[in-house]
XYZ file of C-alpha atoms in Angstrom:
401
model
C -5.274 12.753 -7.122
C -7.445 15.846 -7.528
C -6.152 18.408 -10.113
C -4.893 20.799 -7.431
C -2.922 18.071 -5.843
C -1.368 17.090 -9.157
C -0.230 20.719 -9.784
C 1.228 20.788 -6.343
C 2.984 17.560 -6.931
C 4.482 18.760 -10.201
C 5.600 21.860 -8.317
C 7.283 19.584 -5.774
C 8.938 17.698 -8.446
C 10.335 20.827 -9.961
C 11.645 21.942 -6.504
C 13.201 18.447 -6.018
C 14.842 18.722 -9.415
C 16.402 22.144 -8.619
C 17.602 21.004 -5.302
C 19.284 17.836 -6.796
C 20.885 20.079 -9.436
C 22.295 22.378 -6.838
C 23.677 19.502 -4.924
C 25.341 18.000 -8.054
C 26.989 21.351 -8.851
C 28.663 21.303 -5.421
C 29.768 17.740 -5.459
C 33.461 16.876 -5.940
C 34.509 14.132 -8.378
C 34.261 10.702 -7.163
C 37.479 9.374 -5.425
C 39.615 7.698 -8.088
C 40.218 3.921 -7.400
C 43.985 3.359 -6.170
C 43.808 -0.339 -5.491
C 42.280 -3.580 -6.724
C 38.916 -4.499 -5.137
C 37.960 -7.617 -3.314
C 37.992 -10.848 -5.364
C 34.779 -12.480 -6.447
C 33.410 -14.816 -3.747
C 31.397 -17.982 -3.943
C 28.357 -16.591 -2.439
C 27.230 -12.957 -2.529
C 27.371 -10.510 0.488
C 26.085 -6.945 0.985
C 28.181 -3.921 1.337
C 29.957 -3.291 4.615
C 28.224 0.064 4.722
C 24.774 -1.453 4.957
C 23.466 -2.042 8.489
C 19.876 -3.207 8.376
C 19.372 -6.266 10.638
C 16.520 -8.019 12.223
C 15.326 -7.069 15.757
C 15.052 -10.109 18.012
C 12.195 -10.350 20.560
C 13.780 -12.224 23.520
C 11.845 -14.986 25.305
C 12.406 -17.064 28.479
C 12.612 -19.957 26.004
C 15.417 -19.302 23.647
C 13.855 -21.699 21.035
C 10.882 -19.412 20.788
C 12.551 -16.223 20.050
C 11.273 -14.156 17.149
C 12.885 -11.783 14.840
C 11.410 -8.718 13.029
C 12.021 -7.381 9.547
C 13.531 -3.766 9.385
C 10.621 -2.468 7.217
C 11.982 1.078 7.195
C 15.152 -0.069 5.494
C 13.590 -2.155 2.845
C 12.897 -1.186 -0.840
C 9.981 -1.924 -3.054
C 7.850 -4.950 -1.860
C 10.285 -7.916 -1.766
C 11.907 -8.768 1.572
C 15.440 -10.065 1.246
C 15.407 -13.746 2.529
C 18.062 -12.805 5.091
C 15.781 -10.095 6.666
C 12.480 -12.220 6.553
C 10.985 -12.175 9.923
C 11.228 -15.385 11.923
C 8.976 -17.043 14.286
C 8.972 -20.686 15.628
C 8.245 -22.555 18.773
C 10.748 -25.501 18.817
C 13.968 -24.098 17.430
C 15.246 -24.494 13.885
C 15.790 -28.121 12.837
C 18.853 -29.114 10.827
C 17.150 -31.358 8.104
C 18.941 -33.124 5.292
C 16.826 -32.776 2.117
C 18.023 -36.236 0.800
C 16.515 -37.982 3.997
C 13.360 -35.654 4.435
C 10.054 -36.928 3.301
C 6.526 -35.504 2.942
C 3.798 -38.043 3.667
C 0.175 -37.592 2.628
C -2.217 -39.925 4.330
C -5.675 -40.178 6.113
C -8.802 -40.055 4.101
C -7.263 -40.702 0.785
C -7.390 -43.723 -1.566
C -3.515 -43.862 -2.129
C -1.266 -42.715 0.776
C 1.936 -41.430 -0.803
C 5.357 -40.439 0.363
C 7.312 -37.849 -1.694
C 11.118 -37.125 -1.601
C 12.215 -33.558 -2.023
C 13.736 -34.378 -5.389
C 10.511 -35.859 -6.520
C 8.502 -32.765 -5.675
C 11.168 -30.720 -7.594
C 10.638 -32.703 -10.604
C 6.907 -31.778 -10.779
C 5.591 -28.626 -12.662
C 6.419 -25.636 -10.372
C 4.777 -22.129 -9.813
C 6.112 -19.034 -8.304
C 3.931 -16.380 -6.477
C 4.791 -13.196 -4.789
C 2.974 -13.369 -1.416
C 3.282 -11.735 2.054
C 3.506 -13.597 5.274
C 2.320 -11.986 8.468
C 2.411 -13.334 12.072
C -1.072 -12.910 13.536
C 0.717 -11.394 16.583
C 2.086 -8.580 14.534
C 1.111 -5.244 16.255
C -0.114 -6.944 19.357
C 1.601 -4.433 21.676
C -0.507 -1.670 20.088
C -3.768 -3.183 21.431
C -3.134 -1.658 24.879
C -1.984 1.779 23.799
C 1.117 1.602 21.751
C 4.512 1.585 23.324
C 6.860 0.207 20.735
C 9.397 2.930 19.427
C 9.651 2.170 15.778
C 8.029 0.431 12.859
C 10.246 -2.631 13.008
C 8.951 -3.394 16.535
C 5.337 -2.498 15.876
C 4.875 -4.126 12.429
C 8.045 -6.175 11.781
C 6.393 -9.511 11.838
C 5.417 -9.290 8.136
C 7.563 -9.909 5.028
C 6.986 -10.444 1.246
C 8.752 -13.033 -0.951
C 8.578 -14.828 -4.152
C 7.775 -18.378 -3.134
C 8.406 -21.448 -5.501
C 6.910 -24.827 -5.191
C 4.114 -27.148 -6.252
C 0.394 -26.680 -5.715
C -0.825 -28.852 -2.768
C -3.887 -29.648 -4.798
C -1.703 -31.538 -7.342
C -0.397 -33.951 -4.674
C -3.931 -34.335 -3.024
C -5.374 -35.274 -6.298
C -2.680 -37.839 -6.930
C -3.454 -39.368 -3.561
C -7.265 -39.600 -4.371
C -9.141 -37.561 -1.763
C -12.059 -39.398 -0.342
C -15.689 -38.020 -0.141
C -15.517 -37.590 3.660
C -12.505 -35.442 3.784
C -13.075 -31.832 4.536
C -9.999 -30.730 6.400
C -6.267 -31.415 6.381
C -3.722 -31.510 9.181
C -0.358 -30.206 8.321
C 2.493 -30.981 10.580
C 6.174 -29.838 10.824
C 9.409 -31.659 11.531
C 10.469 -29.349 14.224
C 10.814 -30.353 17.931
C 7.338 -29.254 18.888
C 5.765 -30.834 15.778
C 3.698 -27.725 15.127
C 0.548 -28.654 13.414
C -2.448 -26.687 12.059
C -5.775 -27.645 10.541
C -6.798 -26.133 7.165
C -10.102 -26.478 5.326
C -9.800 -28.710 2.366
C -11.340 -26.123 0.097
C -8.401 -23.705 0.821
C -5.903 -26.529 0.314
C -7.355 -27.267 -3.110
C -7.564 -23.560 -4.091
C -3.999 -21.984 -3.879
C -1.846 -23.561 -1.189
C 1.688 -24.223 -2.221
C 4.226 -26.884 -0.924
C 7.322 -24.543 -1.283
C 10.977 -25.267 -1.517
C 12.196 -21.972 -2.843
C 12.201 -18.337 -1.760
C 13.484 -15.386 -3.709
C 15.007 -17.428 -6.295
C 16.943 -19.980 -4.080
C 16.321 -22.699 -1.550
C 14.353 -21.906 1.555
C 16.489 -20.671 4.510
C 16.543 -23.190 7.390
C 14.532 -20.660 9.654
C 12.007 -20.384 6.826
C 11.321 -24.077 6.741
C 14.033 -25.747 4.671
C 13.585 -27.987 2.818
C 9.796 -27.726 2.550
C 7.007 -25.547 3.939
C 3.456 -24.706 3.380
C 2.484 -21.287 1.927
C -1.196 -20.609 2.599
C -1.888 -17.188 0.730
C -3.348 -14.504 2.883
C -3.757 -16.585 6.022
C -2.088 -16.044 9.356
C 1.605 -16.802 9.538
C 1.371 -19.784 11.969
C -0.766 -21.848 9.527
C 2.062 -21.741 7.007
C 3.624 -24.830 8.392
C 7.453 -24.928 8.187
C 9.676 -28.063 7.779
C 6.575 -29.764 6.400
C 6.717 -33.572 7.046
C 3.049 -34.810 6.633
C -0.422 -33.815 5.532
C -3.229 -35.930 6.848
C -6.703 -35.716 5.341
C -9.522 -35.474 8.030
C -13.218 -34.992 8.258
C -13.042 -32.331 10.952
C -10.310 -29.917 12.432
C -7.762 -31.657 14.589
C -8.041 -28.936 17.286
C -4.302 -28.737 17.975
C -2.695 -26.545 20.581
C -2.073 -23.966 17.891
C -5.765 -23.491 17.124
C -7.276 -23.811 20.660
C -5.189 -22.436 23.541
C -3.111 -20.419 21.129
C -4.000 -18.323 17.979
C -7.517 -17.685 19.129
C -9.024 -14.201 19.707
C -10.209 -13.611 23.306
C -13.219 -11.252 23.268
C -14.477 -8.918 25.827
C -17.221 -11.186 26.953
C -14.955 -14.140 27.554
C -15.704 -15.956 24.365
C -13.125 -16.542 21.816
C -12.938 -16.384 17.972
C -11.354 -19.436 16.504
C -9.898 -20.139 12.977
C -9.500 -16.448 12.125
C -7.621 -17.284 9.084
C -7.569 -14.236 6.865
C -5.254 -11.345 7.696
C -7.331 -8.320 7.109
C -6.330 -5.230 5.148
C -3.428 -3.273 6.839
C -0.985 -0.580 6.108
C 1.857 1.258 7.861
C 3.979 4.299 7.131
C 7.528 3.280 7.119
C 9.066 6.726 6.568
C 8.869 9.079 8.477
C 8.344 6.610 11.351
C 9.304 6.136 15.063
C 12.968 6.626 15.793
C 13.631 9.058 12.947
C 14.293 12.838 13.156
C 13.313 15.134 10.358
C 16.292 17.654 10.100
C 14.311 20.714 9.047
C 11.022 21.847 7.650
C 10.678 21.037 4.020
C 9.443 18.585 1.442
C 9.378 14.899 2.407
C 7.936 11.686 0.768
C 5.652 9.749 3.073
C 5.941 6.037 2.054
C 4.932 2.691 3.571
C 3.499 -0.754 2.736
C -0.180 -1.995 2.533
C -1.446 -5.558 2.236
C -4.568 -7.669 2.606
C -5.082 -11.420 2.960
C -8.356 -11.106 1.034
C -7.060 -9.684 -2.180
C -5.238 -6.751 -3.700
C -4.917 -3.176 -2.227
C -7.185 -0.798 -4.129
C -6.568 2.464 -2.352
C -4.294 3.927 0.394
C -4.847 7.328 2.139
C -2.508 9.396 4.182
C -3.322 11.860 6.892
C -0.935 14.299 8.415
C -3.501 15.564 11.040
C -4.337 12.573 13.002
C -7.110 11.353 10.666
C -9.058 14.621 10.400
C -8.437 14.847 6.700
C -7.136 12.213 4.199
C -5.348 12.326 0.862
C -4.983 9.538 -1.711
C -1.470 8.193 -1.935
C 0.059 6.842 -5.213
C 0.336 3.026 -5.386
C 3.553 1.810 -6.748
C 3.506 -1.212 -9.252
C 3.375 -4.055 -9.012
C -0.024 -4.148 -7.280
C -0.549 -7.830 -6.500
C -3.136 -9.701 -4.472
C -1.970 -10.940 -1.180
C 1.382 -9.186 -1.467
C 2.831 -6.116 0.003
C 2.032 -2.919 -1.946
C 4.315 0.232 -1.774
C 2.507 3.611 -1.417
C 3.945 7.110 -1.711
C 2.663 10.659 -0.922
C 4.437 13.997 -1.015
C 4.313 16.095 2.268
C 5.441 19.590 2.927
C 6.234 19.757 6.558
C 5.785 23.356 8.111
C 7.818 22.544 11.215
C 4.753 22.261 13.395
C 3.693 19.149 15.161
C 2.013 16.578 12.931
C 0.385 13.248 13.391
C 0.958 10.938 10.378
C -1.278 7.847 9.566
C -2.316 5.609 6.670
C -5.303 3.626 5.997
C -5.958 1.096 3.031
C -8.854 -0.260 1.297
C -8.660 -3.674 -0.468
C -10.569 -4.726 -3.620
C -13.335 -6.323 -1.498
C -14.176 -2.860 -0.244
C -12.919 -3.606 3.255
C -11.243 -0.460 4.796
C -8.688 -0.617 7.573
C -10.272 0.423 10.919
C -9.168 2.605 13.699
C -8.016 1.069 17.024
C -11.145 2.406 18.603
C -13.404 0.652 16.050
C -11.669 -2.604 16.691
C -11.751 -2.298 20.468
C -15.435 -1.504 20.438
C -16.038 -4.921 18.859
C -13.277 -7.160 20.203
C -12.024 -5.431 23.512
C -8.406 -5.469 24.472
C -7.826 -9.127 25.581
C -6.625 -10.472 22.196
C -2.984 -10.785 21.250
C -3.789 -11.545 17.649
C -5.036 -10.009 14.344
C -4.582 -6.208 15.178
C -4.921 -4.477 11.788
C -5.718 -1.041 13.164
C -4.386 2.297 11.824
C -0.929 3.196 13.187
C 0.138 6.768 13.655
C 3.467 8.494 14.006
C 3.867 11.865 16.000
C 6.264 14.297 14.485
C 7.308 16.913 17.161
C 8.277 20.496 16.325
C 11.976 19.506 16.660
C 11.540 16.771 14.036
C 11.657 13.773 16.403
C 9.181 10.986 15.414
C 7.571 8.752 18.068
C 4.643 6.382 18.289
C 1.417 8.363 17.823
C -0.643 5.616 19.341
C 0.743 5.813 22.778
């Protein structure tokens, strides 16, 4: 931050400190416990006073229902497994890990079949990575009508994933010279399948069996799933059952009629893998009401499928001026990054927005910049700046509408 901003921030810190001291001086002592608490249980649960839940996007086909992460209620960068967004096309299969198998075949010297236990005996790695559905923010393409950040941006989450590198398994099978793609297929009812360039598969793709320190949840692909760092969510195939080595992409439904970007001239972008740099303010955001003028912290999340977040800027006047926000550690490649910026609200209408820049130099665009290139026909890969309008009465609504 520039020096004057730092002095202002230190002044705000002093004001916060004085306000907290005044609050503490007026507080009564905590209530003395008068009864024994609940006994220890076999599996942990959250406090009955916590209310954060996933929002469900209803579909005419119940098996295709999606859920969205309550980003405003999360802390730091890790999403609890129970609040991770959910998206699938054929329901959640009930798979016995003792019976499940992963087959690797096609253009390999030695086709192999792995049990889950065999994979768990191999050297494992853990990585903190975000996942984002490429349809995240699709309603904002046509003007913005979702009321809160959960419904505009809730199809992204960030977890610690544990598993084995796919490259280790492919090398054991002996990849043939003609192989240049893989086809990954799930064990769900629709047998969702996606093509992935072999170079990516050998670089950093995981066959994961763990999430946030425990086994994958069923809706997250139990007992095995692919984690393809930085790439669109649909390609991170869940309930992974086979990997086939090919000399060309398989052209499945999920990469032809679906998950392609229809442009204004009628052509379509295909294999738009990387999720571009994106950020969103989670507080203050839609659905909140600021109680009175005063000092607030603007906070949110930023991420990029191409690397680490290098900079986040915040505007309170609809993008006319921008101020650097502080990035909270850890700052990891292809993971959510928390940003924070102090703001003194005068009580007048304001338009809050954030924009991020990743370490490749790519900066998050405005909606107008995206539309100028791609039109408004696409339902995927919207990484445009999101704004929130703060009315004089403190009510916060979607500023893109």
